[in-house]
Short mmCIF file of C-alpha atoms in Angstrom, two decimals:
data_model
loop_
_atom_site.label_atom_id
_atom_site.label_comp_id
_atom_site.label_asym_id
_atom_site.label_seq_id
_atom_site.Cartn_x
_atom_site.Cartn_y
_atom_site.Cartn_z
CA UNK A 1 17.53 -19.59 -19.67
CA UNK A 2 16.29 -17.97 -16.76
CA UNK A 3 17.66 -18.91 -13.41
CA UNK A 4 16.33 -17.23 -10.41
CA UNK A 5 15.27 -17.35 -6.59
CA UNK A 6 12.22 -15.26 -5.89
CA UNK A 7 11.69 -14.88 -1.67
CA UNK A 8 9.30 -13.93 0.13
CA UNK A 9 11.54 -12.39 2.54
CA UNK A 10 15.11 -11.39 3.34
CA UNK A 11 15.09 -13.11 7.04
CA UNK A 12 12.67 -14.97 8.68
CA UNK A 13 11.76 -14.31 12.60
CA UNK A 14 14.48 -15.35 14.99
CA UNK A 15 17.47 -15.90 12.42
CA UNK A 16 20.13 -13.27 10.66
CA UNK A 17 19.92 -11.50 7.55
CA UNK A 18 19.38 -14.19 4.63
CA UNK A 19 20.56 -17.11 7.26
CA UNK A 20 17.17 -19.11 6.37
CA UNK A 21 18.09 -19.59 2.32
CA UNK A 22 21.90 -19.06 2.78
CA UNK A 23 22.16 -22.76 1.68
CA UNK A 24 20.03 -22.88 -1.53
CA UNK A 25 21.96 -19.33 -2.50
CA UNK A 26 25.35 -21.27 -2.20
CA UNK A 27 23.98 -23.48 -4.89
CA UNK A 28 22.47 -20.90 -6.80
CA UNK A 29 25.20 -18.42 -7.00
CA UNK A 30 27.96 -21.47 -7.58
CA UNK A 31 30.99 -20.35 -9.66
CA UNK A 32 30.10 -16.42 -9.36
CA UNK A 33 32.93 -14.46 -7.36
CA UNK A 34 30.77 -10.89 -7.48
CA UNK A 35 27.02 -10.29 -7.22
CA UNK A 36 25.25 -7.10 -8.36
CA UNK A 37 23.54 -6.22 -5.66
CA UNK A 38 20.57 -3.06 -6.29
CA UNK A 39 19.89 -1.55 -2.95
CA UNK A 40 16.99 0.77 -4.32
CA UNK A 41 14.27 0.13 -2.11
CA UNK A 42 16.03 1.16 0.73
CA UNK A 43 14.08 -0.51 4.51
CA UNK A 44 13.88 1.80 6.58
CA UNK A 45 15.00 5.01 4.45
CA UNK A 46 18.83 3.22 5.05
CA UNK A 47 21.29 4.62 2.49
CA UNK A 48 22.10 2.59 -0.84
CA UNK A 49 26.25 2.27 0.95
CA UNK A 50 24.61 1.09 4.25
CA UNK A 51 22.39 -1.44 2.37
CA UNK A 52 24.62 -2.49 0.14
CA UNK A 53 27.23 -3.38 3.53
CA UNK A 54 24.42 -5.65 4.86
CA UNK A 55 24.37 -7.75 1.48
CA UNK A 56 28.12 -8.02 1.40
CA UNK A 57 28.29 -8.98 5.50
CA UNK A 58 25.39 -11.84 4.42
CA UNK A 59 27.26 -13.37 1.46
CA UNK A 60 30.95 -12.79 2.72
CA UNK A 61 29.48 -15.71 5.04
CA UNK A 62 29.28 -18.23 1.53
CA UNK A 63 32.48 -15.84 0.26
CA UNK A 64 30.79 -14.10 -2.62
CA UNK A 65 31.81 -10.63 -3.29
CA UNK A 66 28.97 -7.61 -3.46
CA UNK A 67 28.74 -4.16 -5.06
CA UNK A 68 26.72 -1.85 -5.40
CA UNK A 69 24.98 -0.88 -8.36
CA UNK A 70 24.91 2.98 -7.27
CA UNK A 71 29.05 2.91 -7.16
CA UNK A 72 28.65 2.36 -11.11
CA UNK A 73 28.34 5.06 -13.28
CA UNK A 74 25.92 3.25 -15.98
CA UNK A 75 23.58 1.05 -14.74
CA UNK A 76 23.22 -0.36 -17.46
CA UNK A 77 26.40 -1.56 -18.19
CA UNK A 78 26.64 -2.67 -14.73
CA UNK A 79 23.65 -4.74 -15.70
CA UNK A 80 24.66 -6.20 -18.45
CA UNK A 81 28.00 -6.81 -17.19
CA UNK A 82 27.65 -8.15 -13.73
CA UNK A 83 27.72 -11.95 -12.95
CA UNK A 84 24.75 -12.36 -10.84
CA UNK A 85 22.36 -10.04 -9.39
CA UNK A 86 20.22 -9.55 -6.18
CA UNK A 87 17.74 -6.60 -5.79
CA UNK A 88 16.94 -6.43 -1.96
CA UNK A 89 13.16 -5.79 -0.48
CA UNK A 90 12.28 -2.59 1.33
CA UNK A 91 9.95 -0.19 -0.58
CA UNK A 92 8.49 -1.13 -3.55
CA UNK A 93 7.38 2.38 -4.84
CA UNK A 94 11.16 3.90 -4.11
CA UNK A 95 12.93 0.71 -5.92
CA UNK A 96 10.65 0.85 -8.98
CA UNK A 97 10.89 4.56 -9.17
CA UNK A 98 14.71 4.34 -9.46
CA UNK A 99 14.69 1.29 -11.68
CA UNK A 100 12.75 3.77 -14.43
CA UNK A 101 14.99 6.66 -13.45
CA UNK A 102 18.31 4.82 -14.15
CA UNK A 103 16.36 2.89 -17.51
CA UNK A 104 17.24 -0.50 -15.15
CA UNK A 105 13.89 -2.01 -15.99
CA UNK A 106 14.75 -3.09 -19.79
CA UNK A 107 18.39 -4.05 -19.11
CA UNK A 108 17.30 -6.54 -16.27
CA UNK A 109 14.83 -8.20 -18.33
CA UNK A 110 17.04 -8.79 -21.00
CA UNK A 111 20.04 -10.75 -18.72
CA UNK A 112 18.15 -12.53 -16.64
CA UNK A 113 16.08 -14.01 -19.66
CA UNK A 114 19.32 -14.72 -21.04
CA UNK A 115 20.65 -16.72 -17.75
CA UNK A 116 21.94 -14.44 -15.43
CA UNK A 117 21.51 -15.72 -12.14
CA UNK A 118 18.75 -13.54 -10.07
CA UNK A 119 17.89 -13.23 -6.50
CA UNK A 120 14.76 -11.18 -5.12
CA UNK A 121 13.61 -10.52 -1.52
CA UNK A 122 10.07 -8.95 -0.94
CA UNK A 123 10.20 -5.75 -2.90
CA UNK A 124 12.86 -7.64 -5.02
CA UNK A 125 10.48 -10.54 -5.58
CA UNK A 126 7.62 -8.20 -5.87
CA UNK A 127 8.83 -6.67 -9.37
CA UNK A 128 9.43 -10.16 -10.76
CA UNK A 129 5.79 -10.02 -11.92
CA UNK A 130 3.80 -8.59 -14.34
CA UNK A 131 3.18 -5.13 -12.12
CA UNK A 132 3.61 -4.26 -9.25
CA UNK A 133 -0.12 -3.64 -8.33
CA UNK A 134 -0.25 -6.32 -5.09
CA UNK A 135 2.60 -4.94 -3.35
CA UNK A 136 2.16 -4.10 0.25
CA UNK A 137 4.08 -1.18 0.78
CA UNK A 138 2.94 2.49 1.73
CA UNK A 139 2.80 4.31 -1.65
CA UNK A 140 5.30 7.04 -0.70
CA UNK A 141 6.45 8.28 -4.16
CA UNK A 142 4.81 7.88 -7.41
CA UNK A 143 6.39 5.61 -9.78
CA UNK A 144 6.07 6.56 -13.90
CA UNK A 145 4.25 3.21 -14.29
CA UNK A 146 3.21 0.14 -11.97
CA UNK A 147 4.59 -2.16 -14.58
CA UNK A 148 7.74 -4.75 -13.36
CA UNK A 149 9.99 -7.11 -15.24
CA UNK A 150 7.17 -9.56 -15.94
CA UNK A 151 9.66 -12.38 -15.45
CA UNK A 152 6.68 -14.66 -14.42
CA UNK A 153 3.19 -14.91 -15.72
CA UNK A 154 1.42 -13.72 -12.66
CA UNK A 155 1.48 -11.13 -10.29
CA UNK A 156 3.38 -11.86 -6.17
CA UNK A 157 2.40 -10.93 -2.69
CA UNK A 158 5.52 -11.13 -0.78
CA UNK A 159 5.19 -11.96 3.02
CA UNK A 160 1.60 -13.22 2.30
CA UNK A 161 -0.25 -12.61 5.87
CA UNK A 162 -3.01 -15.01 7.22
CA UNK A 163 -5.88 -13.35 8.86
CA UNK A 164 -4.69 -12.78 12.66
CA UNK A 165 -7.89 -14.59 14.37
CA UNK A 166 -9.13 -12.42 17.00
CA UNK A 167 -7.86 -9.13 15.77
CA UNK A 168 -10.17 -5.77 16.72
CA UNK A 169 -8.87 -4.27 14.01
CA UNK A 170 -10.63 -3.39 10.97
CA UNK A 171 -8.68 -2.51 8.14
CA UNK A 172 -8.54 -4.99 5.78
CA UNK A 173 -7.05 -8.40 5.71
CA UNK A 174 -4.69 -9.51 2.94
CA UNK A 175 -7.00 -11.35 1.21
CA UNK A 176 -9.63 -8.57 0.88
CA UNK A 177 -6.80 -6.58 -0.22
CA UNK A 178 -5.88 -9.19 -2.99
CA UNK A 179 -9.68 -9.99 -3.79
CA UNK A 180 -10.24 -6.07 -4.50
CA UNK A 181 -7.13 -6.46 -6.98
CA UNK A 182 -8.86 -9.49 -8.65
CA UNK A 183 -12.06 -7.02 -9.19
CA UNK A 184 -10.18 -5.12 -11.49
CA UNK A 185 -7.20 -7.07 -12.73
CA UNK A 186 -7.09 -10.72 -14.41
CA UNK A 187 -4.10 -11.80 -13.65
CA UNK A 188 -3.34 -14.64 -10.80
CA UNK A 189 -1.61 -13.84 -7.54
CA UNK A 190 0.78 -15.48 -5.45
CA UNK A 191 0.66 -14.92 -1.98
CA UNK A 192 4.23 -16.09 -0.87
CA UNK A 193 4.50 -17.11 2.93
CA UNK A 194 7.93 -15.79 4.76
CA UNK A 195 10.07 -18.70 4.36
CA UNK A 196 8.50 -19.81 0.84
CA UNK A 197 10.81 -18.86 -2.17
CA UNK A 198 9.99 -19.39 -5.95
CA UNK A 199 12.90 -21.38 -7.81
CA UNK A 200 12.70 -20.03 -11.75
CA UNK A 201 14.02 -22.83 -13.50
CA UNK A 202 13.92 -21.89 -17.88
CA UNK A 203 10.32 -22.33 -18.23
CA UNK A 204 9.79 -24.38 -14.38
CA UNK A 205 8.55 -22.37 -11.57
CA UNK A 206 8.43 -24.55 -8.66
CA UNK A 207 7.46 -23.38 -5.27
CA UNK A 208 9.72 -24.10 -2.41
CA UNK A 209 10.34 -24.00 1.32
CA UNK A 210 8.31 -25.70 3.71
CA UNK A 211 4.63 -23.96 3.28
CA UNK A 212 1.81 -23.53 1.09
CA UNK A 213 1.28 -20.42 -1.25
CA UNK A 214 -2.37 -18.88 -1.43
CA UNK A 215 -3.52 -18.94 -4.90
CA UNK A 216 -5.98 -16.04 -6.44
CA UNK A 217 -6.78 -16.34 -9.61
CA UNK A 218 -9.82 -14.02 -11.62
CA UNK A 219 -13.19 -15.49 -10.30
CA UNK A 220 -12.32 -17.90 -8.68
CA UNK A 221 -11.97 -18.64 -4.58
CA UNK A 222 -8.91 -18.32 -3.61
CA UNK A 223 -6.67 -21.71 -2.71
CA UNK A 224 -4.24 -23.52 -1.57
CA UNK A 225 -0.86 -24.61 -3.42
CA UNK A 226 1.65 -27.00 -1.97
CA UNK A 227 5.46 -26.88 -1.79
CA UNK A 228 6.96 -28.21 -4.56
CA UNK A 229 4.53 -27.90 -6.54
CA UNK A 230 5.22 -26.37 -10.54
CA UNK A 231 3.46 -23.25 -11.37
CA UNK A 232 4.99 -22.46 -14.58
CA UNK A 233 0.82 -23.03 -15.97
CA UNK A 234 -1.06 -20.40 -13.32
CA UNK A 235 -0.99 -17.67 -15.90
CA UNK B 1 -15.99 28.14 6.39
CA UNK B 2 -14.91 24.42 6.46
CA UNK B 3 -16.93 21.93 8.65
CA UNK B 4 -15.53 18.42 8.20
CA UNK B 5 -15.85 15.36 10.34
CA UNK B 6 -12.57 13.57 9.18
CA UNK B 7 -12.65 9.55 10.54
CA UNK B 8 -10.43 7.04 10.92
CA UNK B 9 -12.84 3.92 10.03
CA UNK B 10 -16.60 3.50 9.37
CA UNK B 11 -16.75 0.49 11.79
CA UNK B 12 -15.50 -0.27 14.97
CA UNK B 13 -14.83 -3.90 16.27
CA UNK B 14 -18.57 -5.46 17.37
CA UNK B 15 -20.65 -2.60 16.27
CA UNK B 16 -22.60 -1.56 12.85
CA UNK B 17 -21.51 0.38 10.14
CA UNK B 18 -21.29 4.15 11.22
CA UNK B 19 -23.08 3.24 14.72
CA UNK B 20 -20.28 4.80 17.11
CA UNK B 21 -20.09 7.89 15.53
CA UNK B 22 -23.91 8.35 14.89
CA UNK B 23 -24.79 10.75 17.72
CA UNK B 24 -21.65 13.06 16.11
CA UNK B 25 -23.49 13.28 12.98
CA UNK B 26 -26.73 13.88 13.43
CA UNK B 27 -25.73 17.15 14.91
CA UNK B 28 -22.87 17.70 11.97
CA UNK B 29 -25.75 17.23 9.60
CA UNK B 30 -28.50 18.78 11.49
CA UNK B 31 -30.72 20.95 8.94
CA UNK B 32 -29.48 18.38 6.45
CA UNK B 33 -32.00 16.13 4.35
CA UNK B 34 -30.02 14.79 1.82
CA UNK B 35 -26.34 13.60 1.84
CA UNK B 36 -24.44 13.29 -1.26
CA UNK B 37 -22.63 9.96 -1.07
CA UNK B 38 -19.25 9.13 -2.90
CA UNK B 39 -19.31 5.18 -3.43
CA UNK B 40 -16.12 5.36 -5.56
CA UNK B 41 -13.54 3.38 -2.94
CA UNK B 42 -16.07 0.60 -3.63
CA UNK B 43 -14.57 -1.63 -0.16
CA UNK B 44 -14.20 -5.43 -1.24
CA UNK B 45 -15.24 -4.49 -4.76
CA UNK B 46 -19.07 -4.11 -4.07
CA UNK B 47 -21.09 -2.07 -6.87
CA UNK B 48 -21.37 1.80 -5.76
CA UNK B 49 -25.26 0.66 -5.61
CA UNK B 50 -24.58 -1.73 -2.85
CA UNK B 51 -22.40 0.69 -0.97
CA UNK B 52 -24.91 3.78 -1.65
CA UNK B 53 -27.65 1.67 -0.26
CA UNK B 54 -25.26 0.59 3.22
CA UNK B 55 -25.38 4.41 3.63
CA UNK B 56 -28.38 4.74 3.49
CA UNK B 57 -29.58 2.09 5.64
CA UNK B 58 -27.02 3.25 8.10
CA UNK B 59 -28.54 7.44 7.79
CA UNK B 60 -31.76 6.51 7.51
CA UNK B 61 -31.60 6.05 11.61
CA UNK B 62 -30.70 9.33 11.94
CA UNK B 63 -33.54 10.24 9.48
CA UNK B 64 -31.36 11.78 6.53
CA UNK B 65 -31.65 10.59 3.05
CA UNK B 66 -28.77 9.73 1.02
CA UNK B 67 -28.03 10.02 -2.98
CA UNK B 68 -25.31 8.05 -4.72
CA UNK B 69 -23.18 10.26 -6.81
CA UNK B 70 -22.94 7.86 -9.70
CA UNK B 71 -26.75 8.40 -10.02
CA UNK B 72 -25.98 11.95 -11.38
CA UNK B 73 -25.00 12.65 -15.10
CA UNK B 74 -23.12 15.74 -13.88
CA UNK B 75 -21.23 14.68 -10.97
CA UNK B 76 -19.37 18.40 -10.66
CA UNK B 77 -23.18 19.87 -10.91
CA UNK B 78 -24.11 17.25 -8.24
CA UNK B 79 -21.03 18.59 -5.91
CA UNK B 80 -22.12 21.97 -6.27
CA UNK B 81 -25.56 21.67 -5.30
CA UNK B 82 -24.66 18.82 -2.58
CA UNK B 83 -26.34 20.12 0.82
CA UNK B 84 -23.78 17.53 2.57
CA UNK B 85 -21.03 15.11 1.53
CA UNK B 86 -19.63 11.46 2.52
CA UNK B 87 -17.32 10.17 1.02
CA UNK B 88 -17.27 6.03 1.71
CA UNK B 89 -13.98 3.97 2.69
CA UNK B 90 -12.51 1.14 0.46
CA UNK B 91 -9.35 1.47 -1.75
CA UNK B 92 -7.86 4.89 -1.85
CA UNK B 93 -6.41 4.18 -5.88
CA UNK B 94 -9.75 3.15 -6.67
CA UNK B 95 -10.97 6.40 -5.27
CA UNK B 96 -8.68 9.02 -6.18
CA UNK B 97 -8.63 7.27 -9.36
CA UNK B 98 -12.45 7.72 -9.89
CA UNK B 99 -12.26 11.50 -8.73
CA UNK B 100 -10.03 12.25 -11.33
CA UNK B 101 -11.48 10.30 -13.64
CA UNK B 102 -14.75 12.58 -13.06
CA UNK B 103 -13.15 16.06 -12.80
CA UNK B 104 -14.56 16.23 -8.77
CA UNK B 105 -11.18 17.24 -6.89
CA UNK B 106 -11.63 21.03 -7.75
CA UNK B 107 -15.55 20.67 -7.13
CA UNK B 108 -15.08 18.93 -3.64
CA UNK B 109 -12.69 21.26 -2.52
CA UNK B 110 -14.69 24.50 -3.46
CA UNK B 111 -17.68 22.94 -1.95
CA UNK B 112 -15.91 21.78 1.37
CA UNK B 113 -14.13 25.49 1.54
CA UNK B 114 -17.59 26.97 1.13
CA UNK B 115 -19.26 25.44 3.96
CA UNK B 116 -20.84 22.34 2.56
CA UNK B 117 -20.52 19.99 5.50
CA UNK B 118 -17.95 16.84 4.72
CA UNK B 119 -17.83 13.48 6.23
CA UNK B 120 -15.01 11.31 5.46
CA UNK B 121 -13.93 7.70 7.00
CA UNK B 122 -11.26 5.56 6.25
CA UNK B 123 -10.28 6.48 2.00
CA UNK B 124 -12.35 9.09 2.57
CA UNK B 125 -10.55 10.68 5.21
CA UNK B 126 -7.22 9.78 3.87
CA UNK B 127 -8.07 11.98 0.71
CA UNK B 128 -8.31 15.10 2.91
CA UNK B 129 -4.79 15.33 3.53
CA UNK B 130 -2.21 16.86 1.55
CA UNK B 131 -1.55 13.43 -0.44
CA UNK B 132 -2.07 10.02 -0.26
CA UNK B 133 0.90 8.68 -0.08
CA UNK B 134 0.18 7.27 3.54
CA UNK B 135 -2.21 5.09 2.75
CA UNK B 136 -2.91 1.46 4.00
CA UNK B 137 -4.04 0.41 1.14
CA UNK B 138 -3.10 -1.64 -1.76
CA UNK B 139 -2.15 0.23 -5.05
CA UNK B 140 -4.56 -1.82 -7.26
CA UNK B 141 -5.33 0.54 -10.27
CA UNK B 142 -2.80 3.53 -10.93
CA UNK B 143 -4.20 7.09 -10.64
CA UNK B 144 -3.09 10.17 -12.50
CA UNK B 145 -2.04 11.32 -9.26
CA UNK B 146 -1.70 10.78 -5.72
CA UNK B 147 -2.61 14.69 -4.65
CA UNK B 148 -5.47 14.76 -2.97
CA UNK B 149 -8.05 17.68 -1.74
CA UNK B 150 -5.44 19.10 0.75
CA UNK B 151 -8.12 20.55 3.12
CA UNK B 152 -5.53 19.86 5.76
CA UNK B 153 -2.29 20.97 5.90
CA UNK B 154 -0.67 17.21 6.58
CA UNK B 155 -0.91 13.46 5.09
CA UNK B 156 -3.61 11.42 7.10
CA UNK B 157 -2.81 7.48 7.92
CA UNK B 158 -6.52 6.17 9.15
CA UNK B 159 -6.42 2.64 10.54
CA UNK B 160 -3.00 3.78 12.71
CA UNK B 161 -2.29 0.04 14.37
CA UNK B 162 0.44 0.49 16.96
CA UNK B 163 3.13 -2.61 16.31
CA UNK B 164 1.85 -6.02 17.23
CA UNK B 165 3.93 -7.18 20.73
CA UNK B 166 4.84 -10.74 19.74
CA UNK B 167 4.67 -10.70 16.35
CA UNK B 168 6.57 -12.95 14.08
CA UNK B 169 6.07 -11.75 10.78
CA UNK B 170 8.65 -9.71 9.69
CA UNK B 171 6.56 -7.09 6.98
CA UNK B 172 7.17 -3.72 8.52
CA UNK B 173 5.39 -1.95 10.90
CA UNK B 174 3.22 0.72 10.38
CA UNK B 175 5.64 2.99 12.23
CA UNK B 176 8.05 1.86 10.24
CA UNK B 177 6.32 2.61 6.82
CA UNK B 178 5.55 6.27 7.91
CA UNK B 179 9.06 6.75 8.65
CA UNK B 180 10.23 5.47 5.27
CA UNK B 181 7.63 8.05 3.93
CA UNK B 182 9.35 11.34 6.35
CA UNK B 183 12.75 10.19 4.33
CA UNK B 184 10.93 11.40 0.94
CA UNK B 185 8.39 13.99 1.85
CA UNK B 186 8.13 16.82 4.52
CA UNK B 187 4.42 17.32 5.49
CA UNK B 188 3.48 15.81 8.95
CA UNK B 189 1.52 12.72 8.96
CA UNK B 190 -0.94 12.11 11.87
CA UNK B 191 -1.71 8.22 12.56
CA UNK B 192 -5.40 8.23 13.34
CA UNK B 193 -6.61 5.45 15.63
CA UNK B 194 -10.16 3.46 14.94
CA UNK B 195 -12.54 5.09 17.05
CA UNK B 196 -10.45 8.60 16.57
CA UNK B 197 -11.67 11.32 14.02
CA UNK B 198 -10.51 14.79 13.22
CA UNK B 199 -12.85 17.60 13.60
CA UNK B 200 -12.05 20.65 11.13
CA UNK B 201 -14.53 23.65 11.88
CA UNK B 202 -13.05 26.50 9.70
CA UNK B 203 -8.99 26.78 10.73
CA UNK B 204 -9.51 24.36 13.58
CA UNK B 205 -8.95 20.96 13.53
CA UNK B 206 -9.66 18.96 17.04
CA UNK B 207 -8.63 15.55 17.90
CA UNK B 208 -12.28 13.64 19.30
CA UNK B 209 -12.81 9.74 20.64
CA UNK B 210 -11.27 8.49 23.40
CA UNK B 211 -7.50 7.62 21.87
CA UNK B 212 -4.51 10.01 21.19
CA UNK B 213 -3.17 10.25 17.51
CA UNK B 214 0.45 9.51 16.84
CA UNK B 215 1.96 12.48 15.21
CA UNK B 216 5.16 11.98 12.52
CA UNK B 217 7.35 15.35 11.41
CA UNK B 218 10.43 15.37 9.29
CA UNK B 219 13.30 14.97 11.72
CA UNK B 220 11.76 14.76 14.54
CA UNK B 221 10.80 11.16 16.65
CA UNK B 222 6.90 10.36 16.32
CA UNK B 223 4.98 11.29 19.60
CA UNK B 224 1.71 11.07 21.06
CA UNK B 225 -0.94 14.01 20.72
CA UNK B 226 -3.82 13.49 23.50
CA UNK B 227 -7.74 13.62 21.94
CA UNK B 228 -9.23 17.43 22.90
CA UNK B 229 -6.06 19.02 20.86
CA UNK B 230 -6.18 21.76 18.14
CA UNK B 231 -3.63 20.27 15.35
CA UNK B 232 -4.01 23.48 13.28
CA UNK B 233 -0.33 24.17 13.92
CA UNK B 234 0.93 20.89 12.41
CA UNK B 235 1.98 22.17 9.34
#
């Protein structure tokens, strides 16, 4: 039964390095001494050990152990084996890249389907859905395939942007972005606000935090979902 | 001998589509009748109809007519016997995509190398650069590739927005994303500001409009390169 946290983002403006959910992941990571942690999509270019220190700082806080998966030698079995997992955000293209080079993709799939307990922040939330074709990240290497774990029915925008009122600027909003998508692409999106989080529940989705997710779904205008609300049906 | 008028965006805030650059092109496509006009980034998912018709209405002030490529059963014959080329903004996947899809990379870049003269703004421009893996925009479909016509000898990022003072949300920065790209990839990058547009005549390539570009090399921290220089070095 799946069991998972899927976040917007790692930290929200003003506040530490997962400080905002720190609470909910004490819950959600109850009973697990050591979490998986996959540091693939490296912010800022930072180096999987670096990474991998800033997960273990943030947790030693709720004392849960980290490691990283890059220390193992097969993935897989790391996968298979480990007690919980969290894949952090950073670049979308570089984390799904590795996930195919290391054969992660399959192996991930199968344990959290089968209960173990999953966190993802932006990028790490990102490849929750079906692809990973409404990411926002700069496309800096080219993954073998756009296709993600599929762990909901839809596809996420992480850090889902409002249009700035009053900008000059003229490249296009995030909703343009996400309405070009829907042009070629059925599948709904959710745009996830910093601070939101999806809470995977077996077959529940329900959203949480305290805002509103923007829903796009395949001609249709785009709309408003509350917190709280269950979106195991947008598919 | 190349002759390319490489742009950052179509638009600039309060004024029409192509309007602040007119004056440019009616002497980079003086003795020119008829442009051939890519539609293929299709910008908010429009038809290329749509967008070959804004073209037009936006050349036909300048008194230069303008042919939609998809109009042509041949689209490599229609490259070849192009007396000019634009090629539109919109998605960049969409459009490299499409160019592949039609065999035109080889044609546009033995055209462009021969003399035919080249507009490009915003997708357009960003496919003139060695690849487009700096980008703005999202990855929507998945081309075969992301090489592009390399008629430069660096990536192009059109739309360059400098970080927002004040901001809150916590998505990275365009800075930021560039950077992540220089951890994975060599070439230079130049950020091209709205209003700013390269200008390749044979082996030079001048920055014109009133802003500097911001320039990003492997190793090295970003800096500022004032409008009026030759970037033909930046290799």
């Amino acid at each position: 039964m799946k069991n998972m946290i899927i976040a917007s983002t790692s930290t929200i403006f003003g506040s530490g390095y997962l400080d905002y959910i720190l609470e909910e992941l004490r819950s959600h990571f109850k009973n697990v001494n050591t979490i998986l942690f996959v540091p693939y999509a490296r912010p800022s270019g930072i180096s999987h050990d670096d990474y991998t220190n800033r997960a273990k700082d943030a947790f030693s806080k709720i004392n849960i152990n980290v490691e990283g998966i890059h220390t193992f030698k097969n993935t897989t079995e790391a996968i298979e084996q480990a007690e919980a997992i969290f894949v952090g955000g950073g670049n979308t293209f570089v984390l799904v890249n590795q996930l195919y080079k290391t054969n992660s993709m399959h192996a991930l799939i199968d344990v959290v389907k089968n209960g173990t307990p999953y966190l993802g922040t932006s990028a790490g939330s990102n490849i929750c859905g079906l692809t990973m074709n409404t990411t926002n990240d700069m496309p800096i290497v080219y993954p073998p395939s756009f296709k993600t774990l599929g762990l909901v029915p839809f596809n996420i925008n992480p850090h889902y942007l409002d249009p700035i009122s009053g900008s000059e600027h003229m490249g296009e909003t995030r909703e343009t972005r996400i309405k070009e998508f829907m042009c070629y692409n059925t599948q709904p999106v959710v745009g996830l606000r910093e601070g939101s989080w999806l809470h995977v529940n077996g077959d529940s989705i329900i959203l949480k935090g305290n805002l509103s997710a923007r829903i796009f779904k395949h001609n249709q205008t785009p709309y408003e979902m509350e917190t709280g609300s269950e979106l195991s049906d947008l598919k």
